[in-house]
PDB file of C-alpha atoms in Angstrom:
ATOM      1  CA  MET A   1     -47.430 113.715 -29.253  1.00 34.00           C
ATOM      2  CA  ARG A   2     -46.615 112.218 -32.620  1.00 34.00           C
ATOM      3  CA  ALA A   3     -44.892 115.193 -34.238  1.00 39.00           C
ATOM      4  CA  ALA A   4     -41.362 114.280 -33.151  1.00 39.00           C
ATOM      5  CA  PRO A   5     -41.388 110.804 -34.768  1.00 37.00           C
ATOM      6  CA  ARG A   6     -42.854 112.386 -37.905  1.00 35.00           C
ATOM      7  CA  GLU A   7     -39.744 114.593 -38.102  1.00 42.00           C
ATOM      8  CA  GLN A   8     -37.612 111.471 -38.171  1.00 39.00           C
ATOM      9  CA  THR A   9     -39.714 110.019 -40.992  1.00 35.00           C
ATOM     10  CA  GLU A  10     -39.512 113.221 -43.018  1.00 41.00           C
ATOM     11  CA  SER A  11     -35.734 113.386 -42.652  1.00 41.00           C
ATOM     12  CA  ALA A  12     -35.198 109.781 -43.665  1.00 39.00           C
ATOM     13  CA  ALA A  13     -37.578 109.988 -46.600  1.00 38.00           C
ATOM     14  CA  ALA A  14     -36.237 113.204 -48.090  1.00 42.00           C
ATOM     15  CA  GLY A  15     -34.377 112.855 -51.329  1.00 50.00           C
ATOM     16  CA  GLY A  16     -30.799 114.072 -51.011  1.00 73.00           C
ATOM     17  CA  ALA A  17     -28.917 115.345 -47.995  1.00 87.00           C
ATOM     18  CA  HIS A  18     -30.255 118.196 -45.902  1.00 95.00           C
ATOM     19  CA  PRO A  19     -28.015 121.235 -45.346  1.00 97.00           C
ATOM     20  CA  VAL A  20     -27.875 120.360 -41.641  1.00 98.00           C
ATOM     21  CA  GLU A  21     -29.445 117.535 -39.684  1.00 98.00           C
ATOM     22  CA  ALA A  22     -29.243 115.649 -36.415  1.00 98.00           C
ATOM     23  CA  GLN A  23     -30.094 111.966 -36.212  1.00 97.00           C
ATOM     24  CA  ARG A  24     -30.997 110.518 -32.794  1.00 97.00           C
ATOM     25  CA  VAL A  25     -28.480 112.739 -31.039  1.00 97.00           C
ATOM     26  CA  HIS A  26     -27.663 112.427 -27.350  1.00 96.00           C
ATOM     27  CA  ALA A  27     -25.299 114.769 -25.497  1.00 95.00           C
ATOM     28  CA  GLY A  28     -24.508 116.084 -22.064  1.00 90.00           C
ATOM     29  CA  TYR A  29     -21.931 117.389 -19.640  1.00 87.00           C
ATOM     30  CA  ALA A  30     -20.136 115.769 -16.729  1.00 79.00           C
ATOM     31  CA  GLU A  31     -22.655 117.150 -14.238  1.00 73.00           C
ATOM     32  CA  ALA A  32     -25.707 116.535 -16.463  1.00 71.00           C
ATOM     33  CA  ARG A  33     -25.424 113.683 -18.930  1.00 77.00           C
ATOM     34  CA  ASP A  34     -28.815 113.922 -20.595  1.00 85.00           C
ATOM     35  CA  VAL A  35     -28.967 117.548 -21.702  1.00 94.00           C
ATOM     36  CA  VAL A  36     -30.038 116.464 -25.211  1.00 96.00           C
ATOM     37  CA  ARG A  37     -31.908 113.171 -25.589  1.00 96.00           C
ATOM     38  CA  ASP A  38     -32.642 111.359 -28.844  1.00 97.00           C
ATOM     39  CA  VAL A  39     -33.144 114.503 -30.940  1.00 97.00           C
ATOM     40  CA  THR A  40     -33.753 114.192 -34.664  1.00 97.00           C
ATOM     41  CA  LEU A  41     -34.331 117.246 -36.846  1.00 97.00           C
ATOM     42  CA  HIS A  42     -33.266 118.884 -40.079  1.00 97.00           C
ATOM     43  CA  VAL A  43     -33.326 122.303 -41.707  1.00 98.00           C
ATOM     44  CA  ALA A  44     -33.914 122.755 -45.432  1.00 98.00           C
ATOM     45  CA  ALA A  45     -32.699 125.543 -47.707  1.00 97.00           C
ATOM     46  CA  SER A  46     -34.777 128.758 -47.499  1.00 97.00           C
ATOM     47  CA  GLU A  47     -36.270 127.568 -44.221  1.00 98.00           C
ATOM     48  CA  LEU A  48     -36.235 129.370 -40.880  1.00 98.00           C
ATOM     49  CA  VAL A  49     -36.734 126.858 -38.072  1.00 98.00           C
ATOM     50  CA  ALA A  50     -37.402 128.153 -34.555  1.00 98.00           C
ATOM     51  CA  VAL A  51     -36.354 126.042 -31.569  1.00 98.00           C
ATOM     52  CA  LEU A  52     -38.465 126.935 -28.544  1.00 98.00           C
ATOM     53  CA  GLY A  53     -38.671 125.688 -24.987  1.00 97.00           C
ATOM     54  CA  PRO A  54     -38.208 126.633 -21.341  1.00 96.00           C
ATOM     55  CA  ASN A  55     -34.861 127.371 -19.740  1.00 94.00           C
ATOM     56  CA  GLY A  56     -32.793 124.213 -19.431  1.00 92.00           C
ATOM     57  CA  ALA A  57     -34.571 122.477 -22.309  1.00 96.00           C
ATOM     58  CA  GLY A  58     -31.292 121.835 -24.154  1.00 95.00           C
ATOM     59  CA  LYS A  59     -31.798 124.379 -26.928  1.00 96.00           C
ATOM     60  CA  SER A  60     -28.376 126.033 -26.751  1.00 95.00           C
ATOM     61  CA  THR A  61     -26.667 122.658 -26.353  1.00 96.00           C
ATOM     62  CA  LEU A  62     -28.444 121.469 -29.492  1.00 97.00           C
ATOM     63  CA  LEU A  63     -27.138 124.513 -31.354  1.00 97.00           C
ATOM     64  CA  LYS A  64     -23.591 123.719 -30.188  1.00 96.00           C
ATOM     65  CA  LEU A  65     -23.991 120.182 -31.532  1.00 97.00           C
ATOM     66  CA  LEU A  66     -25.221 121.426 -34.904  1.00 98.00           C
ATOM     67  CA  ALA A  67     -22.332 123.910 -35.060  1.00 96.00           C
ATOM     68  CA  GLY A  68     -19.721 121.264 -34.294  1.00 95.00           C
ATOM     69  CA  ALA A  69     -18.699 122.995 -31.063  1.00 94.00           C
ATOM     70  CA  MET A  70     -19.733 119.915 -29.101  1.00 94.00           C
ATOM     71  CA  THR A  71     -19.581 116.211 -29.928  1.00 94.00           C
ATOM     72  CA  PRO A  72     -22.646 114.025 -29.346  1.00 95.00           C
ATOM     73  CA  THR A  73     -22.268 111.009 -27.084  1.00 93.00           C
ATOM     74  CA  SER A  74     -24.324 109.071 -29.626  1.00 94.00           C
ATOM     75  CA  GLY A  75     -26.129 109.788 -32.865  1.00 96.00           C
ATOM     76  CA  ALA A  76     -24.875 111.911 -35.741  1.00 96.00           C
ATOM     77  CA  VAL A  77     -24.833 115.534 -36.890  1.00 98.00           C
ATOM     78  CA  ARG A  78     -24.348 116.005 -40.628  1.00 97.00           C
ATOM     79  CA  LEU A  79     -23.614 118.938 -42.894  1.00 97.00           C
ATOM     80  CA  PHE A  80     -24.870 118.200 -46.409  1.00 97.00           C
ATOM     81  CA  GLY A  81     -24.743 114.493 -45.662  1.00 96.00           C
ATOM     82  CA  THR A  82     -21.222 114.401 -44.184  1.00 96.00           C
ATOM     83  CA  ALA A  83     -20.625 113.898 -40.477  1.00 96.00           C
ATOM     84  CA  LEU A  84     -19.316 117.109 -38.917  1.00 94.00           C
ATOM     85  CA  GLY A  85     -16.512 115.185 -37.254  1.00 91.00           C
ATOM     86  CA  ASP A  86     -15.186 114.152 -40.666  1.00 95.00           C
ATOM     87  CA  LEU A  87     -14.863 117.745 -41.890  1.00 95.00           C
ATOM     88  CA  GLU A  88     -12.041 120.207 -41.249  1.00 94.00           C
ATOM     89  CA  ARG A  89     -13.055 123.311 -39.311  1.00 93.00           C
ATOM     90  CA  ARG A  90     -12.234 125.539 -42.270  1.00 93.00           C
ATOM     91  CA  ALA A  91     -14.492 123.492 -44.540  1.00 94.00           C
ATOM     92  CA  VAL A  92     -17.316 123.776 -42.014  1.00 96.00           C
ATOM     93  CA  ALA A  93     -16.822 127.545 -41.652  1.00 95.00           C
ATOM     94  CA  GLN A  94     -17.087 127.979 -45.418  1.00 95.00           C
ATOM     95  CA  ARG A  95     -20.632 126.608 -45.319  1.00 97.00           C
ATOM     96  CA  LEU A  96     -21.911 127.181 -41.776  1.00 98.00           C
ATOM     97  CA  ALA A  97     -21.994 130.343 -39.655  1.00 98.00           C
ATOM     98  CA  VAL A  98     -22.999 130.819 -36.016  1.00 97.00           C
ATOM     99  CA  VAL A  99     -24.235 133.897 -34.157  1.00 95.00           C
ATOM    100  CA  HIS A 100     -24.064 133.457 -30.390  1.00 91.00           C
ATOM    101  CA  GLN A 101     -26.316 135.215 -27.896  1.00 84.00           C
ATOM    102  CA  THR A 102     -23.382 137.261 -26.640  1.00 78.00           C
ATOM    103  CA  GLU A 103     -20.203 137.793 -28.622  1.00 72.00           C
ATOM    104  CA  GLU A 104     -16.935 139.445 -27.768  1.00 70.00           C
ATOM    105  CA  ILE A 105     -16.195 142.133 -30.339  1.00 67.00           C
ATOM    106  CA  ALA A 106     -12.803 143.821 -30.176  1.00 64.00           C
ATOM    107  CA  PHE A 107     -13.490 147.481 -29.512  1.00 64.00           C
ATOM    108  CA  SER A 108     -10.501 148.657 -31.548  1.00 82.00           C
ATOM    109  CA  PHE A 109     -11.952 147.331 -34.802  1.00 91.00           C
ATOM    110  CA  SER A 110     -14.356 149.215 -37.028  1.00 94.00           C
ATOM    111  CA  VAL A 111     -17.652 147.773 -38.225  1.00 95.00           C
ATOM    112  CA  ARG A 112     -16.191 147.182 -41.686  1.00 96.00           C
ATOM    113  CA  GLU A 113     -13.179 145.347 -40.252  1.00 95.00           C
ATOM    114  CA  ILE A 114     -15.402 143.135 -38.117  1.00 95.00           C
ATOM    115  CA  VAL A 115     -17.643 142.233 -41.050  1.00 96.00           C
ATOM    116  CA  ARG A 116     -14.550 141.549 -43.171  1.00 95.00           C
ATOM    117  CA  MET A 117     -13.478 138.931 -40.601  1.00 94.00           C
ATOM    118  CA  GLY A 118     -16.325 136.807 -41.895  1.00 95.00           C
ATOM    119  CA  ARG A 119     -14.352 136.262 -45.095  1.00 95.00           C
ATOM    120  CA  ALA A 120     -11.466 134.574 -43.222  1.00 93.00           C
ATOM    121  CA  PRO A 121     -12.532 130.961 -44.012  1.00 93.00           C
ATOM    122  CA  HIS A 122     -12.342 131.753 -47.729  1.00 91.00           C
ATOM    123  CA  GLN A 123      -8.952 133.488 -47.698  1.00 86.00           C
ATOM    124  CA  GLY A 124      -5.451 132.138 -48.156  1.00 73.00           C
ATOM    125  CA  ALA A 125      -2.656 131.823 -45.630  1.00 68.00           C
ATOM    126  CA  TRP A 126      -1.854 135.549 -45.762  1.00 69.00           C
ATOM    127  CA  MET A 127      -5.490 136.510 -45.060  1.00 72.00           C
ATOM    128  CA  ARG A 128      -5.434 139.187 -47.727  1.00 82.00           C
ATOM    129  CA  PRO A 129      -8.936 140.212 -48.855  1.00 84.00           C
ATOM    130  CA  SER A 130      -9.575 139.885 -52.572  1.00 89.00           C
ATOM    131  CA  ASP A 131     -11.734 142.150 -54.707  1.00 92.00           C
ATOM    132  CA  GLU A 132     -14.480 139.553 -54.345  1.00 94.00           C
ATOM    133  CA  ASP A 133     -14.128 139.662 -50.553  1.00 94.00           C
ATOM    134  CA  GLU A 134     -14.465 143.443 -50.529  1.00 95.00           C
ATOM    135  CA  ALA A 135     -17.499 143.288 -52.819  1.00 97.00           C
ATOM    136  CA  ILE A 136     -19.179 140.791 -50.497  1.00 96.00           C
ATOM    137  CA  VAL A 137     -18.423 142.978 -47.465  1.00 97.00           C
ATOM    138  CA  GLU A 138     -19.937 146.015 -49.190  1.00 97.00           C
ATOM    139  CA  ASP A 139     -23.035 144.047 -50.136  1.00 96.00           C
ATOM    140  CA  VAL A 140     -23.511 142.744 -46.593  1.00 96.00           C
ATOM    141  CA  LEU A 141     -23.026 146.200 -45.067  1.00 96.00           C
ATOM    142  CA  ALA A 142     -25.776 147.497 -47.339  1.00 95.00           C
ATOM    143  CA  ARG A 143     -28.167 144.628 -46.659  1.00 92.00           C
ATOM    144  CA  CYS A 144     -27.713 144.978 -42.907  1.00 92.00           C
ATOM    145  CA  ASP A 145     -28.104 148.774 -43.063  1.00 91.00           C
ATOM    146  CA  LEU A 146     -24.582 149.320 -41.749  1.00 94.00           C
ATOM    147  CA  ARG A 147     -23.013 151.466 -44.459  1.00 95.00           C
ATOM    148  CA  ASP A 148     -23.304 154.638 -42.401  1.00 95.00           C
ATOM    149  CA  LEU A 149     -21.627 152.858 -39.486  1.00 94.00           C
ATOM    150  CA  ALA A 150     -18.874 151.165 -41.491  1.00 95.00           C
ATOM    151  CA  HIS A 151     -16.053 153.270 -40.022  1.00 94.00           C
ATOM    152  CA  ARG A 152     -17.455 153.455 -36.505  1.00 93.00           C
ATOM    153  CA  PRO A 153     -15.560 151.542 -33.784  1.00 91.00           C
ATOM    154  CA  ALA A 154     -17.392 148.709 -32.060  1.00 85.00           C
ATOM    155  CA  SER A 155     -17.148 150.590 -28.763  1.00 85.00           C
ATOM    156  CA  ALA A 156     -19.540 153.229 -30.120  1.00 88.00           C
ATOM    157  CA  LEU A 157     -22.322 150.825 -31.110  1.00 88.00           C
ATOM    158  CA  SER A 158     -25.658 150.286 -29.411  1.00 86.00           C
ATOM    159  CA  GLY A 159     -26.926 146.825 -28.479  1.00 82.00           C
ATOM    160  CA  GLY A 160     -29.068 146.590 -31.598  1.00 84.00           C
ATOM    161  CA  GLU A 161     -26.176 147.702 -33.796  1.00 88.00           C
ATOM    162  CA  HIS A 162     -23.906 145.087 -32.216  1.00 88.00           C
ATOM    163  CA  LYS A 163     -26.433 142.396 -33.142  1.00 89.00           C
ATOM    164  CA  ARG A 164     -26.581 143.573 -36.741  1.00 90.00           C
ATOM    165  CA  VAL A 165     -22.786 143.585 -36.970  1.00 93.00           C
ATOM    166  CA  SER A 166     -22.606 140.018 -35.629  1.00 93.00           C
ATOM    167  CA  ILE A 167     -25.161 138.878 -38.197  1.00 94.00           C
ATOM    168  CA  ALA A 168     -23.387 140.807 -40.956  1.00 95.00           C
ATOM    169  CA  ARG A 169     -20.098 139.110 -40.104  1.00 96.00           C
ATOM    170  CA  ALA A 170     -21.856 135.727 -40.299  1.00 96.00           C
ATOM    171  CA  LEU A 171     -23.456 136.616 -43.642  1.00 96.00           C
ATOM    172  CA  ALA A 172     -20.065 137.675 -45.001  1.00 97.00           C
ATOM    173  CA  GLN A 173     -19.066 134.017 -44.704  1.00 96.00           C
ATOM    174  CA  LYS A 174     -21.666 133.346 -47.429  1.00 96.00           C
ATOM    175  CA  PRO A 175     -23.028 130.456 -45.372  1.00 97.00           C
ATOM    176  CA  GLU A 176     -25.486 127.883 -46.578  1.00 98.00           C
ATOM    177  CA  VAL A 177     -26.406 127.156 -42.956  1.00 98.00           C
ATOM    178  CA  LEU A 178     -26.936 129.879 -40.338  1.00 98.00           C
ATOM    179  CA  LEU A 179     -27.383 129.071 -36.634  1.00 98.00           C
ATOM    180  CA  LEU A 180     -28.393 131.771 -34.150  1.00 98.00           C
ATOM    181  CA  ASP A 181     -28.809 131.631 -30.370  1.00 96.00           C
ATOM    182  CA  GLU A 182     -31.437 134.123 -29.179  1.00 94.00           C
ATOM    183  CA  PRO A 183     -30.365 136.910 -31.548  1.00 92.00           C
ATOM    184  CA  ALA A 184     -33.091 139.271 -30.298  1.00 90.00           C
ATOM    185  CA  ALA A 185     -32.235 138.902 -26.603  1.00 87.00           C
ATOM    186  CA  PHE A 186     -32.217 142.288 -24.819  1.00 83.00           C
ATOM    187  CA  LEU A 187     -33.538 144.115 -27.899  1.00 85.00           C
ATOM    188  CA  ASP A 188     -36.636 146.310 -27.846  1.00 89.00           C
ATOM    189  CA  VAL A 189     -39.647 145.435 -30.012  1.00 91.00           C
ATOM    190  CA  GLY A 190     -38.636 147.620 -32.946  1.00 90.00           C
ATOM    191  CA  HIS A 191     -35.075 146.321 -33.136  1.00 87.00           C
ATOM    192  CA  ALA A 192     -36.243 142.722 -32.686  1.00 90.00           C
ATOM    193  CA  LEU A 193     -38.673 143.046 -35.600  1.00 93.00           C
ATOM    194  CA  GLY A 194     -36.001 144.660 -37.753  1.00 91.00           C
ATOM    195  CA  LEU A 195     -33.590 141.847 -36.979  1.00 91.00           C
ATOM    196  CA  TYR A 196     -36.080 139.126 -37.886  1.00 95.00           C
ATOM    197  CA  ASP A 197     -37.128 140.994 -41.027  1.00 95.00           C
ATOM    198  CA  LEU A 198     -33.470 140.818 -42.057  1.00 93.00           C
ATOM    199  CA  LEU A 199     -33.185 137.117 -41.202  1.00 95.00           C
ATOM    200  CA  ALA A 200     -36.362 136.289 -43.122  1.00 96.00           C
ATOM    201  CA  GLU A 201     -35.106 138.204 -46.158  1.00 95.00           C
ATOM    202  CA  VAL A 202     -31.647 136.631 -46.342  1.00 94.00           C
ATOM    203  CA  THR A 203     -33.006 133.158 -45.574  1.00 96.00           C
ATOM    204  CA  ALA A 204     -35.373 133.362 -48.539  1.00 97.00           C
ATOM    205  CA  LYS A 205     -33.183 135.235 -51.043  1.00 95.00           C
ATOM    206  CA  ASP A 206     -29.925 133.395 -50.335  1.00 95.00           C
ATOM    207  CA  ARG A 207     -31.585 130.002 -49.795  1.00 97.00           C
ATOM    208  CA  ILE A 208     -29.994 129.689 -46.371  1.00 98.00           C
ATOM    209  CA  ALA A 209     -30.980 126.928 -43.965  1.00 98.00           C
ATOM    210  CA  CYS A 210     -31.560 128.976 -40.816  1.00 98.00           C
ATOM    211  CA  LEU A 211     -32.128 127.645 -37.294  1.00 99.00           C
ATOM    212  CA  VAL A 212     -32.864 130.070 -34.470  1.00 98.00           C
ATOM    213  CA  VAL A 213     -32.989 129.288 -30.761  1.00 98.00           C
ATOM    214  CA  MET A 214     -35.506 131.718 -29.292  1.00 96.00           C
ATOM    215  CA  HIS A 215     -37.899 132.409 -26.425  1.00 94.00           C
ATOM    216  CA  ASP A 216     -40.414 134.788 -28.011  1.00 95.00           C
ATOM    217  CA  LEU A 217     -43.425 132.749 -29.118  1.00 96.00           C
ATOM    218  CA  ASN A 218     -44.967 135.646 -31.027  1.00 95.00           C
ATOM    219  CA  LEU A 219     -41.859 136.307 -33.098  1.00 96.00           C
ATOM    220  CA  ALA A 220     -41.634 132.595 -33.869  1.00 97.00           C
ATOM    221  CA  ALA A 221     -45.261 132.562 -35.018  1.00 96.00           C
ATOM    222  CA  GLN A 222     -44.617 135.472 -37.391  1.00 95.00           C
ATOM    223  CA  TYR A 223     -41.312 134.436 -38.909  1.00 97.00           C
ATOM    224  CA  ALA A 224     -40.693 130.694 -38.586  1.00 97.00           C
ATOM    225  CA  SER A 225     -41.307 128.186 -41.366  1.00 96.00           C
ATOM    226  CA  ARG A 226     -41.390 125.399 -38.791  1.00 97.00           C
ATOM    227  CA  VAL A 227     -41.155 125.129 -35.026  1.00 98.00           C
ATOM    228  CA  VAL A 228     -39.426 122.609 -32.772  1.00 98.00           C
ATOM    229  CA  LEU A 229     -40.565 122.495 -29.140  1.00 98.00           C
ATOM    230  CA  MET A 230     -38.070 121.096 -26.612  1.00 98.00           C
ATOM    231  CA  LYS A 231     -38.402 120.143 -22.967  1.00 97.00           C
ATOM    232  CA  LYS A 232     -35.880 118.409 -20.711  1.00 95.00           C
ATOM    233  CA  GLY A 233     -33.561 117.721 -23.631  1.00 96.00           C
ATOM    234  CA  ALA A 234     -36.120 116.048 -25.885  1.00 97.00           C
ATOM    235  CA  VAL A 235     -38.317 117.169 -28.776  1.00 97.00           C
ATOM    236  CA  VAL A 236     -41.919 117.492 -27.618  1.00 96.00           C
ATOM    237  CA  ALA A 237     -43.333 118.478 -31.006  1.00 96.00           C
ATOM    238  CA  SER A 238     -42.109 119.532 -34.438  1.00 96.00           C
ATOM    239  CA  GLY A 239     -44.022 120.894 -37.404  1.00 96.00           C
ATOM    240  CA  SER A 240     -45.782 123.938 -38.810  1.00 95.00           C
ATOM    241  CA  ILE A 241     -47.053 126.830 -36.695  1.00 94.00           C
ATOM    242  CA  ASP A 242     -50.646 125.574 -36.906  1.00 92.00           C
ATOM    243  CA  GLU A 243     -49.652 122.017 -36.016  1.00 93.00           C
ATOM    244  CA  VAL A 244     -47.343 122.774 -33.128  1.00 94.00           C
ATOM    245  CA  MET A 245     -48.151 126.138 -31.566  1.00 93.00           C
ATOM    246  CA  THR A 246     -51.438 125.160 -29.944  1.00 91.00           C
ATOM    247  CA  TYR A 247     -52.653 125.574 -26.401  1.00 89.00           C
ATOM    248  CA  ALA A 248     -52.154 121.892 -25.626  1.00 91.00           C
ATOM    249  CA  SER A 249     -48.594 121.549 -26.957  1.00 93.00           C
ATOM    250  CA  LEU A 250     -47.426 124.816 -25.402  1.00 93.00           C
ATOM    251  CA  ARG A 251     -49.023 123.859 -22.080  1.00 91.00           C
ATOM    252  CA  GLU A 252     -47.174 120.549 -22.193  1.00 94.00           C
ATOM    253  CA  THR A 253     -43.887 122.230 -23.072  1.00 95.00           C
ATOM    254  CA  TYR A 254     -43.921 125.143 -20.639  1.00 94.00           C
ATOM    255  CA  ASP A 255     -46.169 123.838 -17.828  1.00 92.00           C
ATOM    256  CA  THR A 256     -47.806 127.251 -18.105  1.00 89.00           C
ATOM    257  CA  ASP A 257     -51.220 128.409 -19.281  1.00 88.00           C
ATOM    258  CA  LEU A 258     -51.067 130.386 -22.516  1.00 89.00           C
ATOM    259  CA  TYR A 259     -53.915 131.776 -24.574  1.00 88.00           C
ATOM    260  CA  ALA A 260     -53.483 131.057 -28.285  1.00 88.00           C
ATOM    261  CA  GLY A 261     -55.357 133.540 -30.461  1.00 90.00           C
ATOM    262  CA  LEU A 262     -55.399 134.633 -34.096  1.00 90.00           C
ATOM    263  CA  ASN A 263     -54.305 138.083 -35.244  1.00 90.00           C
ATOM    264  CA  GLU A 264     -57.014 139.160 -37.699  1.00 91.00           C
ATOM    265  CA  LEU A 265     -54.695 141.674 -39.380  1.00 90.00           C
ATOM    266  CA  THR A 266     -51.845 139.288 -40.165  1.00 87.00           C
ATOM    267  CA  GLY A 267     -53.490 135.872 -39.946  1.00 89.00           C
ATOM    268  CA  THR A 268     -50.758 134.688 -37.574  1.00 90.00           C
ATOM    269  CA  ARG A 269     -51.187 133.221 -34.125  1.00 92.00           C
ATOM    270  CA  PHE A 270     -50.411 135.179 -30.989  1.00 92.00           C
ATOM    271  CA  PHE A 271     -49.912 134.060 -27.412  1.00 93.00           C
ATOM    272  CA  LEU A 272     -50.686 135.602 -24.045  1.00 91.00           C
ATOM    273  CA  PRO A 273     -49.777 134.217 -20.623  1.00 87.00           C
ATOM    274  CA  MET A 274     -52.734 133.339 -18.407  1.00 81.00           C
ATOM    275  CA  ARG A 275     -53.087 133.041 -14.684  1.00 72.00           C
ATOM    276  CA  ALA A 276     -52.870 129.473 -13.453  1.00 65.00           C
ATOM    277  CA  SER A 277     -56.556 129.531 -12.493  1.00 61.00           C
ATOM    278  CA  ILE A 278     -57.624 130.116 -16.115  1.00 59.00           C
ATOM    279  CA  ARG A 279     -57.466 127.470 -18.843  1.00 54.00           C
ATOM    280  CA  LYS A 280     -59.197 128.137 -22.118  1.00 53.00           C
ATOM    281  CA  PRO A 281     -58.064 125.879 -24.982  1.00 53.00           C
ATOM    282  CA  THR A 282     -58.514 127.225 -28.519  1.00 52.00           C
TER     283      THR A 282
END
């Protein structure tokens, strides 16, 4: 497919630095050296980019590279045009926030205290919250529908509430770049939709560059501005929903037959798994 090289052209031709970008990045581990292979992508402000692919495609490793938690063996990851390796961790945390698939939340802290931790990169040596910090925390609690839970300990939260608290803490950082690894994992349909409604809202209103690693093709089709398909560490295709989420590209990515249809109510694509004996391109 030609979509991956087109991503490289778009990135190079864009005027000004992207909030976050990877240029021909390679990375791996001691036991598997080619987990990410020659990946180039970028995320623009107000854009929600979904990274999709089968297990072992390198999606979570790519997120670690973009977050600065892992160093590429070659290529470059940049935050607003500056290589991540040239920035202090505090400077990165003031502009970039990460929500992992599973996060350890200290049970002794209340929801408000956990969200307030997101202000740490902006505070002085004594870590004393300012009036501005408290105002930001209050705003985030309201936007994430957590005001009624503000004094509740983390130990008393449901799975969906935990996810919202993790996102609220990230939003309290006032990031310009937000990276999330399967934020809707283990959530039911209603909570997953509510979570992505929130992400879509803050991405647009706060002009955040948002990249989400995910597995749900239907959620990606409803909420993503662009989609990146990965397989065996490389980008298979990158572009808009209509360009990328087709029978042929998904078949190539997942080695699985999927029916790609159109939801007449919303105008968005939807996908259904098919038995291996059935192949019906659309």
